[in-house]
XYZ file of C-alpha atoms in Angstrom:
668
model
C 47.161 -11.062 1.077
C 47.083 -14.044 1.847
C 43.734 -13.913 3.701
C 42.527 -11.957 0.792
C 43.349 -15.146 -1.312
C 41.886 -17.185 1.272
C 38.234 -15.119 1.266
C 38.060 -15.271 -2.928
C 39.541 -19.375 -2.750
C 36.296 -20.091 -0.594
C 34.141 -18.185 -3.022
C 35.292 -19.353 -5.935
C 32.112 -21.177 -6.574
C 29.899 -17.822 -6.610
C 32.309 -16.128 -8.419
C 32.455 -18.527 -10.924
C 28.334 -17.864 -11.384
C 29.085 -14.448 -11.390
C 31.634 -14.656 -13.810
C 28.812 -15.804 -16.558
C 27.550 -11.653 -16.235
C 30.945 -10.172 -16.429
C 32.664 -12.563 -18.664
C 36.531 -10.589 -18.782
C 38.497 -8.446 -16.532
C 37.309 -5.519 -18.790
C 33.861 -6.620 -17.999
C 34.105 -6.492 -14.175
C 36.358 -3.783 -14.362
C 33.847 -1.086 -16.359
C 30.534 -2.452 -13.831
C 33.087 -1.293 -10.242
C 33.650 2.208 -11.774
C 30.006 2.763 -12.610
C 28.808 1.219 -10.099
C 31.146 3.476 -7.544
C 29.511 6.334 -9.700
C 26.018 5.507 -8.140
C 27.708 5.929 -4.291
C 27.849 9.438 -5.272
C 24.115 10.425 -6.033
C 21.827 11.820 -4.584
C 19.395 8.730 -2.954
C 15.711 8.342 -4.353
C 12.387 9.985 -2.704
C 10.629 7.930 -0.954
C 6.846 8.317 -0.678
C 4.438 6.670 1.930
C 1.551 6.177 1.940
C -1.692 4.504 4.705
C -5.108 3.236 5.045
C -5.932 3.887 1.335
C -9.378 2.143 2.224
C -10.447 1.982 -1.320
C -10.444 5.571 -1.588
C -9.136 5.470 -5.315
C -10.039 8.676 -6.673
C -7.810 10.543 -3.453
C -5.128 7.477 -3.872
C -4.952 8.220 -7.546
C -4.151 12.247 -7.526
C -1.734 11.714 -4.654
C 0.294 9.002 -6.807
C 0.056 11.315 -9.544
C 1.054 14.168 -7.934
C 3.361 12.984 -5.382
C 1.888 14.366 -2.053
C 2.668 17.775 -3.623
C 6.807 16.900 -5.154
C 5.850 17.639 -9.191
C 3.824 20.624 -8.191
C 7.015 21.932 -6.521
C 9.098 21.454 -9.260
C 6.594 22.833 -11.779
C 6.848 25.361 -9.394
C 10.903 25.472 -9.442
C 11.260 25.189 -13.248
C 8.849 27.819 -14.141
C 9.223 30.691 -11.651
C 7.097 32.695 -10.405
C 6.950 34.970 -13.779
C 4.648 32.457 -15.279
C 0.934 32.897 -13.777
C 0.006 30.298 -10.782
C -3.214 29.358 -13.321
C -0.472 27.984 -15.997
C 2.186 26.502 -13.119
C -1.920 24.969 -12.635
C -2.960 24.191 -15.745
C 0.837 22.354 -16.060
C 0.192 20.346 -13.279
C -3.371 19.032 -13.679
C -1.715 18.045 -17.223
C 1.390 16.357 -15.566
C -1.775 14.384 -13.314
C -3.258 13.845 -16.090
C -2.620 13.566 -18.975
C -5.241 11.512 -21.116
C -8.320 13.680 -19.614
C -6.445 16.819 -19.656
C -4.748 17.087 -23.166
C -8.666 16.959 -25.057
C -9.435 20.031 -22.821
C -6.346 22.002 -23.396
C -6.405 21.353 -27.824
C -9.573 22.866 -27.747
C -8.883 26.260 -25.433
C -6.806 26.964 -28.595
C -8.266 29.029 -31.273
C -6.029 28.154 -34.120
C -3.786 25.750 -35.913
C -1.151 27.793 -35.503
C -1.360 28.390 -31.565
C -2.294 24.894 -31.225
C 1.524 24.620 -32.742
C 2.808 27.302 -30.234
C 0.978 25.320 -27.395
C 2.359 22.003 -28.252
C 6.214 23.419 -28.295
C 5.839 25.301 -25.587
C 4.540 23.047 -23.616
C 6.897 20.145 -25.055
C 9.629 22.358 -23.632
C 8.678 23.115 -20.292
C 8.042 19.329 -19.642
C 11.146 18.577 -21.363
C 12.438 20.957 -18.303
C 10.838 19.981 -15.678
C 11.831 16.261 -16.926
C 15.385 17.011 -16.653
C 15.669 18.276 -13.192
C 13.849 15.146 -11.925
C 15.886 12.823 -14.030
C 19.058 14.609 -12.180
C 19.102 12.005 -9.135
C 19.510 8.783 -12.116
C 22.011 7.481 -14.372
C 21.310 8.270 -18.251
C 21.340 4.000 -18.238
C 18.305 4.683 -15.671
C 16.047 7.152 -16.959
C 16.993 4.970 -20.932
C 15.804 1.937 -19.145
C 12.245 4.351 -18.099
C 12.301 5.226 -21.757
C 9.411 3.327 -24.052
C 10.956 2.031 -27.428
C 8.889 3.492 -29.549
C 10.159 7.026 -29.088
C 12.767 6.393 -26.606
C 15.754 7.716 -28.774
C 14.536 10.869 -29.414
C 13.313 11.648 -25.756
C 17.023 10.603 -25.145
C 17.899 13.450 -27.212
C 16.159 16.079 -25.903
C 16.094 15.395 -22.205
C 20.293 15.585 -22.177
C 20.297 18.788 -25.098
C 22.214 21.490 -23.700
C 20.052 24.483 -25.294
C 22.896 27.131 -24.363
C 24.957 25.132 -27.685
C 23.728 27.082 -29.914
C 25.249 24.999 -32.612
C 22.601 22.208 -31.993
C 19.379 24.927 -31.196
C 18.478 24.608 -34.152
C 19.406 20.668 -34.208
C 17.134 20.548 -31.624
C 14.738 22.529 -32.259
C 14.029 20.368 -35.413
C 13.079 17.794 -32.918
C 10.299 19.630 -32.013
C 9.424 20.757 -34.858
C 9.446 17.350 -36.874
C 6.898 16.027 -33.741
C 4.049 18.401 -33.688
C 4.498 18.270 -37.549
C 4.301 14.691 -37.924
C 1.112 14.631 -35.805
C 3.148 13.008 -32.413
C 2.814 15.843 -30.069
C 0.285 14.501 -28.147
C 1.860 11.112 -27.580
C 5.238 12.814 -26.439
C 3.853 14.449 -24.015
C 2.224 12.091 -22.469
C 5.203 9.940 -22.508
C 7.122 12.779 -20.747
C 3.774 13.475 -18.182
C 4.211 10.127 -17.160
C 8.318 10.254 -17.228
C 8.168 12.867 -14.423
C 5.797 10.941 -12.020
C 8.347 7.718 -12.900
C 11.882 9.577 -12.194
C 10.410 12.317 -9.065
C 10.002 8.870 -6.679
C 12.226 6.160 -6.572
C 9.926 4.389 -4.123
C 6.613 4.071 -2.970
C 5.905 2.562 0.854
C 2.231 1.570 1.636
C 1.439 1.396 5.008
C -1.212 -0.982 5.440
C -5.152 -0.861 4.432
C -6.019 -1.081 0.926
C -9.166 -2.380 1.008
C -12.396 -1.779 2.617
C -14.920 1.199 3.053
C -14.036 3.340 -0.162
C -15.566 2.158 -3.233
C -12.885 0.971 -5.033
C -9.640 -1.615 -4.159
C -9.191 -3.308 -7.123
C -8.373 0.355 -8.900
C -5.723 0.917 -6.318
C -4.061 -2.591 -6.667
C -4.558 -2.592 -10.406
C -2.132 0.575 -10.009
C -0.276 -0.585 -7.713
C 0.952 -3.904 -9.699
C 2.324 -2.082 -12.369
C 3.970 0.659 -10.247
C 7.868 0.360 -10.678
C 8.984 0.802 -6.877
C 6.715 -0.694 -4.221
C 5.908 -2.331 -0.826
C 3.146 -3.110 0.929
C 3.558 -3.335 4.723
C -0.556 -5.523 5.849
C -2.912 -3.823 7.228
C -5.428 -5.949 9.421
C -8.547 -5.179 5.980
C -5.712 -6.516 4.380
C -4.953 -9.804 5.594
C -8.745 -10.762 5.569
C -9.000 -10.376 2.089
C -6.083 -12.713 1.325
C -7.280 -15.044 3.326
C -10.714 -14.726 1.927
C -9.025 -15.512 -1.659
C -7.164 -18.572 0.161
C -10.965 -20.225 0.760
C -11.172 -19.423 4.516
C -15.300 -18.921 4.785
C -14.456 -17.151 8.176
C -12.461 -14.603 6.230
C -15.146 -15.130 3.669
C -18.258 -13.681 5.090
C -16.072 -10.733 7.332
C -15.033 -9.272 3.947
C -18.634 -9.694 2.341
C -19.943 -8.433 6.602
C -17.438 -5.330 5.601
C -18.493 -4.412 2.091
C -22.156 -4.797 2.952
C -21.922 -2.401 5.322
C -20.620 0.057 3.322
C -22.547 -0.409 0.462
C -20.079 -1.581 -1.423
C -20.988 -4.702 -3.055
C -21.219 -4.308 -6.426
C -16.982 -3.821 -6.642
C -17.652 -7.315 -4.940
C -19.517 -8.383 -7.732
C -18.553 -6.892 -10.669
C -15.103 -6.192 -10.638
C -14.013 -9.704 -9.015
C -17.418 -11.194 -10.227
C -18.161 -12.687 -6.998
C -21.412 -14.417 -7.204
C -23.804 -12.831 -4.324
C -26.848 -14.819 -6.167
C -27.310 -17.778 -3.718
C -26.433 -15.637 -0.976
C -29.219 -12.943 -1.899
C -31.621 -15.913 -2.747
C -31.355 -17.153 1.363
C -31.762 -13.583 2.804
C -34.809 -13.500 0.438
C -36.012 -16.598 1.578
C -35.723 -15.944 5.399
C -35.237 -12.014 6.340
C -36.997 -10.686 4.280
C -40.192 -9.755 5.971
C -37.934 -8.440 8.916
C -37.046 -4.955 10.275
C -33.504 -4.287 8.645
C -33.268 -0.428 10.207
C -30.101 -1.975 11.971
C -29.348 -3.416 9.010
C -28.994 -0.812 6.415
C -25.177 0.515 5.334
C -23.410 3.431 5.659
C -24.253 5.652 2.467
C -21.935 8.949 1.070
C -24.313 11.199 -0.585
C -21.132 12.225 -3.308
C -21.957 8.040 -4.245
C -25.423 8.292 -4.462
C -28.569 8.795 -5.291
C -29.359 5.413 -3.638
C -32.821 3.645 -4.397
C -35.132 1.721 -1.484
C -34.675 -1.257 -3.716
C -30.804 -0.938 -3.639
C -30.913 -0.249 0.437
C -32.936 -3.140 0.667
C -31.048 -5.706 -1.110
C -27.601 -4.253 0.633
C -29.735 -4.893 4.508
C -30.889 -8.205 3.657
C -27.649 -9.992 2.615
C -25.895 -7.760 5.329
C -28.199 -9.660 7.528
C -28.030 -13.056 6.656
C -24.520 -13.102 6.103
C -23.665 -10.913 9.708
C -25.478 -14.140 11.253
C -23.357 -16.733 9.200
C -19.921 -14.946 10.545
C -21.337 -15.450 13.712
C -21.743 -18.636 13.327
C -18.520 -19.720 11.754
C -16.758 -17.946 14.503
C -17.984 -19.999 17.164
C -16.110 -22.920 15.498
C -12.731 -21.232 14.757
C -12.986 -20.599 18.785
C -13.360 -23.626 19.682
C -10.184 -25.155 17.790
C -8.037 -22.099 18.477
C -7.605 -21.416 22.407
C -4.601 -19.838 21.347
C -6.285 -16.787 20.266
C -7.878 -16.045 23.774
C -11.257 -15.385 22.364
C -13.311 -17.836 24.640
C -16.642 -15.401 25.623
C -17.113 -13.649 22.124
C -19.300 -16.904 20.812
C -22.131 -14.558 21.049
C -24.801 -16.320 19.646
C -24.126 -19.204 22.673
C -24.543 -16.448 25.150
C -28.109 -15.521 24.048
C -31.594 -15.734 26.580
C -33.758 -16.560 23.690
C -36.704 -16.253 26.229
C -35.544 -12.764 27.492
C -34.574 -11.350 23.674
C -31.230 -10.567 25.794
C -27.243 -11.512 25.644
C -24.638 -11.693 27.839
C -21.324 -9.419 27.152
C -18.844 -9.444 29.787
C -20.100 -10.570 32.804
C -23.494 -7.776 31.618
C -26.858 -8.645 29.982
C -27.583 -6.728 27.101
C -31.481 -6.396 25.306
C -30.953 -7.113 21.560
C -31.805 -4.822 18.952
C -32.992 -7.462 16.942
C -34.516 -10.746 18.615
C -35.021 -12.444 15.042
C -32.990 -15.335 14.452
C -34.568 -17.671 12.013
C -31.791 -19.876 10.666
C -30.385 -20.460 14.341
C -31.543 -23.399 16.252
C -30.971 -22.565 20.132
C -30.263 -25.969 21.232
C -26.889 -25.665 18.786
C -26.529 -21.696 17.406
C -23.361 -22.186 16.083
C -24.375 -24.855 13.344
C -25.056 -24.084 10.013
C -28.319 -25.221 8.595
C -28.685 -26.742 4.694
C -29.168 -23.180 3.037
C -26.225 -21.641 4.779
C -24.062 -24.036 4.480
C -24.297 -24.663 0.102
C -24.237 -20.497 0.378
C -20.535 -20.205 2.491
C -19.482 -23.168 -0.317
C -20.930 -21.262 -3.152
C -19.181 -18.111 -1.504
C -15.929 -20.048 -0.619
C -15.576 -21.491 -4.188
C -15.930 -18.274 -5.751
C -13.711 -15.629 -3.698
C -11.325 -18.870 -4.922
C -12.369 -18.733 -8.619
C -12.073 -15.357 -8.938
C -8.677 -14.664 -11.067
C -8.302 -10.958 -10.633
C -8.592 -11.364 -6.355
C -5.591 -13.918 -7.062
C -3.628 -11.744 -8.488
C -4.121 -8.859 -6.290
C -3.630 -11.196 -3.065
C -0.528 -13.005 -4.743
C 1.171 -9.208 -4.997
C -0.056 -8.526 -1.929
C 2.094 -11.320 -0.896
C 4.700 -11.192 -2.993
C 5.390 -7.530 -2.055
C 3.991 -7.048 1.222
C 4.898 -8.038 4.853
C 3.680 -7.717 8.757
C 7.193 -5.336 8.873
C 9.766 -3.531 6.541
C 13.038 -1.676 7.663
C 14.216 0.549 4.920
C 16.461 3.107 5.030
C 16.627 3.615 8.382
C 12.935 3.556 9.087
C 10.682 0.885 10.272
C 7.330 0.538 8.997
C 4.304 -1.280 10.492
C 0.319 -0.896 9.871
C -0.693 -1.157 13.563
C 1.519 -1.716 16.561
C 3.949 -3.826 18.431
C 1.948 -5.112 21.163
C 2.688 -3.929 25.376
C 1.628 -4.364 28.619
C 0.215 -2.078 30.656
C 3.899 -1.719 31.996
C 5.591 -0.962 28.805
C 6.986 -4.437 28.163
C 6.422 -6.235 24.639
C 3.591 -8.343 25.004
C 3.768 -12.429 24.963
C 1.596 -14.314 23.583
C 1.600 -18.399 23.122
C 1.138 -20.181 20.410
C 1.839 -23.589 19.536
C 3.443 -23.856 22.702
C 5.993 -21.242 22.408
C 5.766 -17.630 23.588
C 6.466 -14.881 21.538
C 6.289 -10.936 21.761
C 7.834 -7.812 19.812
C 9.992 -8.270 17.139
C 9.560 -12.255 16.822
C 5.947 -12.404 17.216
C 5.798 -9.585 14.074
C 8.033 -13.210 12.492
C 5.569 -15.632 13.982
C 2.500 -13.747 12.581
C 4.107 -13.270 8.899
C 5.156 -16.822 8.830
C 1.699 -18.003 9.794
C -0.208 -15.704 7.394
C 1.999 -17.097 4.165
C 0.829 -20.387 5.645
C -2.470 -19.639 5.013
C -2.238 -19.304 1.143
C 0.464 -21.158 0.304
C 0.855 -24.329 2.268
C -0.795 -27.391 0.915
C -4.366 -27.503 -0.224
C -6.155 -29.396 3.163
C -3.039 -29.760 5.020
C -3.353 -29.088 8.414
C -0.879 -26.045 8.590
C -2.909 -24.404 5.537
C -6.428 -24.245 7.701
C -4.951 -23.654 10.846
C -3.210 -20.377 8.834
C -6.554 -19.341 7.273
C -7.679 -19.252 10.925
C -3.958 -17.297 12.054
C -5.642 -14.271 9.198
C -8.970 -14.237 10.881
C -7.069 -13.808 13.719
C -4.897 -11.152 12.372
C -7.741 -9.150 11.352
C -9.792 -9.290 14.925
C -7.513 -10.449 17.961
C -6.385 -9.250 20.714
C -2.514 -9.262 20.258
C -2.732 -8.979 16.433
C 0.099 -6.505 15.557
C -1.938 -5.868 12.663
C -4.981 -5.354 14.921
C -3.551 -3.719 18.511
C -7.646 -3.506 20.438
C -9.285 -5.624 23.046
C -12.244 -6.946 20.893
C -13.505 -6.095 17.390
C -16.738 -5.075 18.702
C -18.947 -6.475 15.867
C -21.931 -8.351 17.538
C -21.985 -5.465 20.004
C -22.732 -2.663 17.124
C -25.128 -4.752 16.132
C -26.855 -5.839 18.533
C -26.654 -3.480 21.878
C -28.178 -0.287 21.865
C -25.470 0.832 24.485
C -22.147 1.893 23.765
C -20.803 0.803 25.942
C -20.499 -2.263 24.854
C -18.660 -0.982 22.232
C -15.968 0.302 23.182
C -12.406 -1.593 21.278
C -9.948 -0.870 24.007
C -6.296 0.147 22.454
C -3.703 -1.839 23.289
C -1.102 -0.151 25.609
C 1.392 0.763 22.976
C -0.894 3.545 22.141
C 0.095 5.112 25.262
C 3.555 3.624 24.715
C 4.775 5.359 21.728
C 4.293 9.072 23.154
C 7.027 8.359 25.624
C 10.938 8.727 23.100
C 12.685 5.892 25.547
C 9.714 3.351 24.273
C 9.752 4.459 20.655
C 13.931 3.786 21.516
C 13.425 0.528 22.664
C 11.010 -0.637 19.883
C 13.768 0.481 17.024
C 16.337 -1.628 19.488
C 14.456 -4.994 19.120
C 14.237 -4.640 15.055
C 18.104 -3.879 15.091
C 17.765 0.013 14.759
C 19.807 3.065 16.114
C 17.539 5.364 18.441
C 17.900 7.985 15.801
C 15.853 6.165 12.802
C 12.018 6.654 12.555
C 8.728 4.340 13.127
C 6.410 4.899 10.283
C 3.348 4.126 11.581
C -0.693 3.739 10.422
C -3.768 2.161 11.646
C -5.455 4.549 14.108
C -6.458 8.057 12.399
C -4.441 10.959 13.756
C -7.832 13.511 15.261
C -5.950 16.438 14.043
C -9.063 18.480 14.923
C -8.950 17.794 18.424
C -5.335 19.341 18.528
C -3.688 15.688 18.349
C -0.186 15.209 16.532
C 1.050 13.007 14.037
C 4.577 13.029 15.405
C 5.087 11.121 18.484
C 7.878 9.750 21.599
C 9.729 12.951 20.721
C 10.474 12.982 16.484
C 10.837 8.860 16.967
C 7.312 7.799 15.331
C 5.494 9.157 13.100
C 1.525 8.382 12.234
C 0.253 8.476 9.070
C -3.113 7.951 8.948
C -4.950 11.075 9.483
C -8.160 9.698 8.108
C -7.706 8.801 4.141
C -11.168 7.027 3.693
C -14.750 9.638 3.762
C -16.088 8.184 6.485
C -13.266 9.229 8.947
C -13.581 12.758 7.670
C -15.455 14.608 9.766
C -13.709 12.447 13.157
C -10.046 13.743 11.906
C -10.657 17.207 10.626
C -8.403 16.134 7.382
C -8.014 13.656 5.027
C -4.897 11.969 5.716
C -1.269 12.221 6.186
C 1.344 11.239 4.024
C 5.448 11.437 4.072
C 8.580 12.074 1.688
C 11.699 11.698 2.264
C 14.143 13.399 -0.282
C 17.848 13.183 -0.299
C 17.181 17.038 1.168
C 14.792 16.342 3.937
C 11.551 15.018 5.697
C 8.944 16.326 5.605
C 4.894 15.582 6.787
C 2.247 16.230 4.061
C -1.394 17.028 5.568
C -3.965 16.582 2.936
C -7.751 18.301 2.837
C -10.466 16.565 1.863
C -9.910 15.248 -2.227
C -13.486 16.773 -4.206
C -13.217 14.632 -7.019
C -11.561 13.719 -10.266
C -13.670 15.626 -12.396
C -12.902 19.329 -11.229
C -9.530 18.560 -10.322
C -9.080 18.198 -13.883
C -11.319 20.469 -15.595
C -10.768 23.491 -12.725
C -6.921 22.416 -12.404
C -7.703 22.104 -8.271
C -5.342 19.777 -6.262
C -5.767 18.759 -2.893
C -5.240 21.632 -0.098
C -2.019 19.983 1.906
C 0.768 21.406 4.089
C 4.014 21.047 4.612
C 5.734 19.660 7.933
C 9.555 19.303 7.468
C 10.281 16.936 9.803
C 14.286 16.379 9.128
C 16.257 19.117 7.488
C 19.739 17.296 6.446
C 23.127 18.929 6.431
C 24.579 17.759 3.359
C 22.287 15.555 0.814
C 21.857 12.384 1.482
C 23.910 10.301 -0.790
C 22.990 6.774 -2.009
C 26.507 5.571 -0.223
C 24.686 6.760 2.906
C 21.309 4.448 2.607
C 20.562 0.547 2.066
C 21.154 0.878 -1.589
C 24.569 1.687 -0.755
C 25.624 -0.980 1.260
C 24.486 -3.175 -1.510
C 26.371 -1.607 -4.074
C 29.589 -1.496 -1.643
C 29.740 -5.743 -1.340
C 28.345 -5.498 -4.939
C 32.004 -3.663 -5.710
C 33.297 -6.164 -3.357
C 32.854 -9.448 -5.631
C 33.619 -7.819 -8.588
C 36.650 -6.751 -6.996
C 37.433 -10.436 -6.219
C 36.353 -11.402 -9.598
C 39.028 -9.514 -11.072
C 41.351 -11.313 -8.845
C 40.568 -14.211 -9.787
C 40.815 -13.572 -13.103
C 44.302 -12.044 -12.514
C 45.526 -15.589 -10.375
C 44.216 -17.735 -13.307
C 41.763 -18.939 -10.794
C 38.410 -18.193 -13.004
C 38.944 -18.489 -17.396
C 37.832 -15.064 -19.019
C 35.671 -16.090 -21.817
C 35.135 -12.610 -23.468
C 38.401 -10.691 -24.534
C 38.310 -7.008 -25.217
C 40.786 -4.644 -27.254
C 41.648 -2.884 -24.246
C 44.006 -4.053 -22.088
C 42.722 -2.717 -18.097
């Protein structure tokens, strides 16, 4: 007892702050009771996605369907007695209520038929909503309800339809909803509530940007999501650097965007002004052969006119040469990056039209360099300097981009640990001998978890350090290093062979050697050692993205004896031919952890009009012997600490060390 009193006395400053929220013994005791009850609820479902790469339509569908979880709930509630077409139609309505509802209304031949359909649909949605709300407290469900109709939905969700005395009451509520023209609003609200309650937490394991057309739509949806965390990918950090005002990151972002003909998104969605780049590109490269600079195109997103392709290609070449000049300067001022030898503009033999790469001389596919001074190849000319300054200003002034990047910093990190899962996008860099690879930065060696923590810190300095400070400038360079550095845990390859792929025909020059991590992660003992490095037992899991799993060649996403799961199966359309699938996602519920394998998504239009879902295959990785409860996961530990603190507060009230400021009638 003496020890307990001593602990309470040590914590009095904190307990007095806690007393502001619980100003009496009764209030604290009530919170203890409700918190302890929460511990016995089943854990919420977690949903893991990776490598979205701007594929907004596929992302929206998988998000809305919760990788098939919603359809499973529809089938469970409606049962096999309801035709599959009807169940598919209801699932589509839940996914896309605003778009599907008008179509379903139009199918009803009479006003009476429409009212019957409204009634049947409302009762079915209520049943599904009751099922997905079973993991949550009534108070939590209430907090998710819209204020305009929350009371009515609360009544319906907690109705006991077997109670015949209230059968007429609940029937009258539904009837009144229809009679007063509110059926569509209530159907829409129920659909949104089902999606909200079906998934407790969303984890995005990196690479929201590049290749696909609309990463901005994905980020807008994530901004509105009730609970999400993000592990940065290398495609994310270079956008973060561009938003921070890094010239090399701005050039990198534009080069990738133009290579995939997505500059319309840059201009229209983020308001980045490309007029000066276009003008300079036409001036210097307008008469060049632009064959190798033509963008990757997708017939499904066409058609493309010759003028569209020319405009993209000429800017692609102009910004690429600016990028290669900026790389020389960044490599010069950051010897820690160990990228000496990749300043390729200085390694061109101008008289022979060749370039030295790794000690070998290769002919150049394009020998037109009108803005490059052979005496000083890294120097920007006046026009290029002006373009860079205007682009940097445009990136920094884009309010929408800044909002998205601040969100990435607020919700993101290099790695994340939750409920026994270690999440990171790329790799924990390793040596050929299987040790954690060490790299020297600022005079100190970092490896394993320490390297990941260091990278996270430097990435934040690049955006948040004071303007014009050395920490901010070097942090912006580091964001570019995280994009392409050989020991970047977000990249995990020997080099980003951008120059080589453009200028050298020989495929031998294009090879990007994977970090030894991607061999060692097949070994269970190594995966267990990685988990131990991050303070986790060997029974936990690593969830990884970044490298597409080539399922069509027999590769498995499950590595290291089941300790590591790769969930990049080619979400991006550009990878579908290589992987044979369209991505993996993972769900972790109170009953099991399951890997979902998805086939290519056709289009949102077909999904809505024809009720076509993504064809998915479920693989149960681990089945729990009993339902996992809140008390078994990280949230349970937080709640137990809360109960402990509240019990100390009650004791402090009883000892008279803290005075009650609100007195209830009931004596506890």
